[in-house]
mmCIF file of C-alpha atoms in Angstrom:
data_model
loop_
_atom_site.group_PDB
_atom_site.id
_atom_site.type_symbol
_atom_site.label_atom_id
_atom_site.label_comp_id
_atom_site.label_asym_id
_atom_site.label_seq_id
_atom_site.Cartn_x
_atom_site.Cartn_y
_atom_site.Cartn_z
ATOM 1 C CA MET A 1 -14.408 14.286 -142.807
ATOM 2 C CA ASN A 2 -15.128 17.597 -141.072
ATOM 3 C CA LYS A 3 -13.270 18.999 -138.393
ATOM 4 C CA GLU A 4 -14.287 19.716 -134.473
ATOM 5 C CA THR A 5 -13.214 22.878 -133.071
ATOM 6 C CA VAL A 6 -10.669 21.864 -129.930
ATOM 7 C CA THR A 7 -12.195 23.528 -127.036
ATOM 8 C CA ARG A 8 -10.725 24.049 -123.433
ATOM 9 C CA GLU A 9 -11.543 20.957 -122.507
ATOM 10 C CA PHE A 10 -7.944 19.457 -125.058
ATOM 11 C CA PHE A 11 -5.237 21.025 -122.569
ATOM 12 C CA GLU A 12 -7.101 19.558 -119.944
ATOM 13 C CA ARG A 13 -4.265 16.183 -120.020
ATOM 14 C CA PRO A 14 -0.510 15.776 -119.344
ATOM 15 C CA PRO A 15 1.050 17.321 -122.131
ATOM 16 C CA LEU A 16 2.788 13.738 -123.382
ATOM 17 C CA VAL A 17 -0.820 12.859 -124.313
ATOM 18 C CA CYS A 18 -1.871 16.810 -125.785
ATOM 19 C CA ALA A 19 1.345 16.777 -127.938
ATOM 20 C CA ARG A 20 0.658 13.840 -129.625
ATOM 21 C CA GLU A 21 -2.886 14.687 -130.164
ATOM 22 C CA MET A 22 -2.403 17.867 -131.952
ATOM 23 C CA LEU A 23 -0.513 16.476 -134.618
ATOM 24 C CA GLY A 24 -3.220 16.479 -137.586
ATOM 25 C CA CYS A 25 -4.519 19.171 -136.589
ATOM 26 C CA THR A 26 -5.365 22.727 -137.557
ATOM 27 C CA LEU A 27 -3.804 26.220 -136.101
ATOM 28 C CA THR A 28 -5.258 28.942 -137.613
ATOM 29 C CA TRP A 29 -4.195 32.743 -136.849
ATOM 30 C CA GLY A 30 -5.670 35.127 -138.789
ATOM 31 C CA GLU A 31 -4.969 35.062 -142.294
ATOM 32 C CA THR A 32 -2.669 31.738 -142.030
ATOM 33 C CA ALA A 33 -3.629 28.413 -141.266
ATOM 34 C CA GLY A 34 -1.872 25.742 -140.683
ATOM 35 C CA ILE A 35 -1.545 22.048 -139.918
ATOM 36 C CA ILE A 36 0.232 20.730 -137.205
ATOM 37 C CA VAL A 37 2.592 18.287 -137.551
ATOM 38 C CA GLU A 38 5.554 17.913 -135.747
ATOM 39 C CA THR A 39 5.495 19.073 -131.918
ATOM 40 C CA GLU A 40 7.698 18.853 -128.685
ATOM 41 C CA ALA A 41 6.564 18.155 -124.871
ATOM 42 C CA TYR A 42 8.117 20.104 -121.911
ATOM 43 C CA ALA A 43 6.738 18.696 -118.759
ATOM 44 C CA GLU A 44 7.098 20.822 -114.745
ATOM 45 C CA HIS A 45 8.328 18.156 -112.809
ATOM 46 C CA GLY A 46 11.135 15.897 -113.510
ATOM 47 C CA ASP A 47 12.367 17.181 -117.019
ATOM 48 C CA GLU A 48 15.647 19.758 -116.778
ATOM 49 C CA ALA A 49 14.932 20.749 -119.806
ATOM 50 C CA SER A 50 11.923 22.807 -119.147
ATOM 51 C CA HIS A 51 11.731 26.299 -117.578
ATOM 52 C CA ALA A 52 9.451 25.283 -115.000
ATOM 53 C CA PHE A 53 12.560 23.139 -113.720
ATOM 54 C CA VAL A 54 14.954 26.544 -113.236
ATOM 55 C CA ARG A 55 12.491 28.895 -113.179
ATOM 56 C CA PRO A 56 10.299 30.125 -110.348
ATOM 57 C CA THR A 57 8.209 32.861 -112.305
ATOM 58 C CA THR A 58 7.023 29.661 -115.264
ATOM 59 C CA ARG A 59 6.451 27.652 -112.385
ATOM 60 C CA THR A 60 3.908 30.443 -111.202
ATOM 61 C CA PHE A 61 2.612 30.615 -115.017
ATOM 62 C CA ILE A 62 1.716 27.292 -114.815
ATOM 63 C CA ARG A 63 0.291 27.333 -111.313
ATOM 64 C CA ASP A 64 -2.038 30.342 -112.454
ATOM 65 C CA LEU A 65 -3.503 30.475 -116.139
ATOM 66 C CA PRO A 66 -5.878 28.022 -116.656
ATOM 67 C CA PRO A 67 -4.347 25.269 -119.559
ATOM 68 C CA GLY A 68 -5.021 26.629 -122.974
ATOM 69 C CA THR A 69 -2.902 30.094 -121.740
ATOM 70 C CA LEU A 70 -0.088 29.977 -124.632
ATOM 71 C CA TYR A 71 3.137 30.743 -123.577
ATOM 72 C CA ILE A 72 5.301 32.681 -126.026
ATOM 73 C CA TYR A 73 9.351 33.146 -125.369
ATOM 74 C CA LEU A 74 11.996 34.781 -127.456
ATOM 75 C CA ASN A 75 14.587 31.847 -128.853
ATOM 76 C CA TYR A 76 18.608 32.670 -128.395
ATOM 77 C CA GLY A 77 17.456 35.729 -128.872
ATOM 78 C CA VAL A 78 16.230 35.963 -132.230
ATOM 79 C CA HIS A 79 13.604 33.476 -132.548
ATOM 80 C CA TRP A 80 9.982 33.539 -130.684
ATOM 81 C CA LEU A 81 8.091 30.450 -129.991
ATOM 82 C CA LEU A 82 5.269 29.367 -129.836
ATOM 83 C CA ASN A 83 3.697 27.005 -126.874
ATOM 84 C CA PHE A 84 0.379 26.453 -125.033
ATOM 85 C CA LEU A 85 0.011 25.249 -121.468
ATOM 86 C CA THR A 86 -1.244 21.961 -121.122
ATOM 87 C CA LYS A 87 -2.875 20.273 -117.648
ATOM 88 C CA GLY A 88 -3.590 17.403 -116.870
ATOM 89 C CA GLY A 89 -4.341 17.460 -112.891
ATOM 90 C CA ASP A 90 -0.806 16.645 -111.217
ATOM 91 C CA LEU A 91 1.184 16.755 -115.179
ATOM 92 C CA ARG A 92 1.524 20.003 -116.329
ATOM 93 C CA GLY A 93 3.392 21.457 -118.193
ATOM 94 C CA PHE A 94 3.863 23.095 -122.179
ATOM 95 C CA ILE A 95 2.882 21.989 -125.981
ATOM 96 C CA LEU A 96 5.667 23.839 -128.550
ATOM 97 C CA ILE A 97 4.484 23.536 -131.851
ATOM 98 C CA ARG A 98 7.583 22.709 -134.354
ATOM 99 C CA ALA A 99 6.440 22.696 -137.582
ATOM 100 C CA LEU A 100 3.381 23.027 -139.454
ATOM 101 C CA GLN A 101 1.914 22.593 -142.937
ATOM 102 C CA PRO A 102 0.996 25.651 -144.194
ATOM 103 C CA VAL A 103 -2.618 25.856 -146.202
ATOM 104 C CA SER A 104 -3.877 28.772 -146.365
ATOM 105 C CA GLY A 105 -2.104 32.616 -146.280
ATOM 106 C CA LEU A 106 0.134 30.971 -147.874
ATOM 107 C CA ASP A 107 1.577 34.393 -150.094
ATOM 108 C CA VAL A 108 1.288 36.279 -146.450
ATOM 109 C CA MET A 109 3.430 33.466 -144.660
ATOM 110 C CA ARG A 110 6.068 33.945 -148.620
ATOM 111 C CA ARG A 111 6.494 37.617 -147.407
ATOM 112 C CA ARG A 112 7.217 37.584 -143.640
ATOM 113 C CA ARG A 113 9.241 34.672 -143.503
ATOM 114 C CA ARG A 114 11.231 36.404 -147.058
ATOM 115 C CA VAL A 115 11.529 32.758 -148.968
ATOM 116 C CA ASN A 116 8.926 31.212 -151.019
ATOM 117 C CA GLN A 117 9.487 27.174 -151.149
ATOM 118 C CA ASP A 118 6.214 26.867 -149.398
ATOM 119 C CA LYS A 119 7.863 23.170 -147.687
ATOM 120 C CA THR A 120 10.537 25.779 -145.682
ATOM 121 C CA LEU A 121 7.519 28.654 -144.059
ATOM 122 C CA CYS A 122 6.873 27.071 -141.427
ATOM 123 C CA SER A 123 9.535 23.738 -141.135
ATOM 124 C CA GLY A 124 11.131 25.029 -137.983
ATOM 125 C CA PRO A 125 9.149 26.836 -134.766
ATOM 126 C CA GLY A 126 10.588 30.337 -135.172
ATOM 127 C CA LYS A 127 9.712 30.347 -139.270
ATOM 128 C CA LEU A 128 5.913 29.375 -137.979
ATOM 129 C CA THR A 129 5.768 31.971 -135.855
ATOM 130 C CA GLN A 130 7.148 34.691 -138.022
ATOM 131 C CA ALA A 131 5.553 33.298 -141.541
ATOM 132 C CA MET A 132 1.537 33.136 -138.963
ATOM 133 C CA GLY A 133 2.979 37.043 -137.146
ATOM 134 C CA ILE A 134 3.394 35.704 -133.765
ATOM 135 C CA THR A 135 4.900 36.896 -131.168
ATOM 136 C CA ALA A 136 5.215 37.799 -127.004
ATOM 137 C CA GLN A 137 2.442 40.357 -127.584
ATOM 138 C CA TRP A 138 0.126 37.614 -127.321
ATOM 139 C CA HIS A 139 2.339 35.668 -123.713
ATOM 140 C CA GLY A 140 -0.626 34.984 -121.264
ATOM 141 C CA GLN A 141 -2.991 35.060 -123.415
ATOM 142 C CA ASP A 142 -5.833 32.709 -123.436
ATOM 143 C CA PHE A 143 -5.896 31.306 -126.686
ATOM 144 C CA PHE A 144 -9.238 30.434 -126.259
ATOM 145 C CA SER A 145 -10.817 34.419 -125.627
ATOM 146 C CA ILE A 146 -8.180 35.698 -128.953
ATOM 147 C CA PRO A 147 -10.599 37.261 -131.913
ATOM 148 C CA GLY A 148 -9.870 35.185 -135.211
ATOM 149 C CA VAL A 149 -7.465 31.972 -134.001
ATOM 150 C CA SER A 150 -8.685 28.509 -134.041
ATOM 151 C CA LEU A 151 -7.234 24.266 -133.882
ATOM 152 C CA SER A 152 -9.328 22.741 -134.887
ATOM 153 C CA ARG A 153 -9.021 18.756 -135.005
ATOM 154 C CA ASN A 154 -9.249 15.218 -137.414
ATOM 155 C CA PRO A 155 -10.891 12.639 -135.615
ATOM 156 C CA LYS A 156 -8.152 10.320 -137.813
ATOM 157 C CA GLN A 157 -5.561 10.255 -136.183
ATOM 158 C CA PRO A 158 -2.646 10.880 -138.331
ATOM 159 C CA ALA A 159 0.023 8.375 -138.347
ATOM 160 C CA VAL A 160 3.246 9.421 -135.934
ATOM 161 C CA VAL A 161 6.372 8.533 -135.285
ATOM 162 C CA VAL A 162 8.191 8.945 -132.047
ATOM 163 C CA ASP A 163 11.503 10.826 -131.056
ATOM 164 C CA ARG A 164 13.623 12.978 -128.597
ATOM 165 C CA ARG A 165 13.878 16.576 -128.233
ATOM 166 C CA VAL A 166 15.637 19.032 -130.921
ATOM 167 C CA GLY A 167 18.535 20.781 -129.526
ATOM 168 C CA ILE A 168 17.977 20.013 -125.573
ATOM 169 C CA THR A 169 21.072 19.031 -123.247
ATOM 170 C CA LYS A 170 19.129 18.457 -121.193
ATOM 171 C CA SER A 171 17.070 15.649 -120.047
ATOM 172 C CA PRO A 172 18.056 14.726 -123.442
ATOM 173 C CA ASP A 173 17.107 10.937 -123.810
ATOM 174 C CA PHE A 174 13.372 11.432 -123.333
ATOM 175 C CA GLU A 175 11.987 10.555 -126.790
ATOM 176 C CA TRP A 176 9.222 13.657 -126.254
ATOM 177 C CA ARG A 177 8.925 14.832 -130.015
ATOM 178 C CA PHE A 178 5.913 13.939 -132.203
ATOM 179 C CA SER A 179 6.034 14.275 -136.076
ATOM 180 C CA ILE A 180 4.315 12.733 -138.927
ATOM 181 C CA ALA A 181 5.888 10.021 -140.660
ATOM 182 C CA ASN A 182 6.615 10.756 -144.085
ATOM 183 C CA SER A 183 5.868 14.620 -143.018
ATOM 184 C CA GLN A 184 7.908 17.026 -145.739
ATOM 185 C CA TYR A 185 7.498 19.882 -143.767
ATOM 186 C CA VAL A 186 8.724 18.852 -140.482
ATOM 187 C CA SER A 187 11.667 20.390 -139.353
ATOM 188 C CA LEU A 188 13.905 17.024 -139.038
ATOM 189 C CA LYS A 189 13.412 13.834 -140.330
ATOM 190 C CA ARG A 190 14.218 11.340 -137.962
ATOM 191 C CA GLY A 191 12.770 8.927 -135.228
ATOM 192 C CA LYS A 192 10.790 5.312 -135.677
ATOM 193 C CA PRO A 193 7.172 4.704 -135.747
ATOM 194 C CA ALA A 194 5.148 5.310 -132.823
ATOM 195 C CA SER A 195 3.760 1.625 -133.520
ATOM 196 C CA ASP A 196 7.432 0.202 -133.567
ATOM 197 C CA ARG A 197 7.954 1.103 -129.678
#
């Protein structure tokens, strides 16, 4: 089944919609690529776990930059985390890419991560950025203007599991984590099928 290239219009929608529909998309970054198997949504308003809740600079970022802009930050001083800006009218926020199923450039990923087990190469938001060589160099850049990167979408949507976000102490009950059902590459297995909700 042919995949279609994701364009900016994809991110001109609310974060919860984008987070769910990014599952199954293939993220290509230079010589590496992986299928997105886990995401989390963060909202500009009403979400205490979002940077926008406490950081005026993040609210300015959301206001001034186009959907599809990359929001990359250092978590706990150790791991870079990759987020996409989404702007669906008044419903704006970010999508955190939490895990990938590696499909290309695995030798490069293994070298960068210093691990050999494919299931653990990109099974977490910090792991995948290390495996793909993603750093703050691209923070604030328009994804669609970066050479050698792309996002392609499989028209067939996978079965989805919905759950609470991982490691969140503020707004902890928001079920804004999405993952592909039965994927062996997610960071944490829990939750219930979306069809059961």
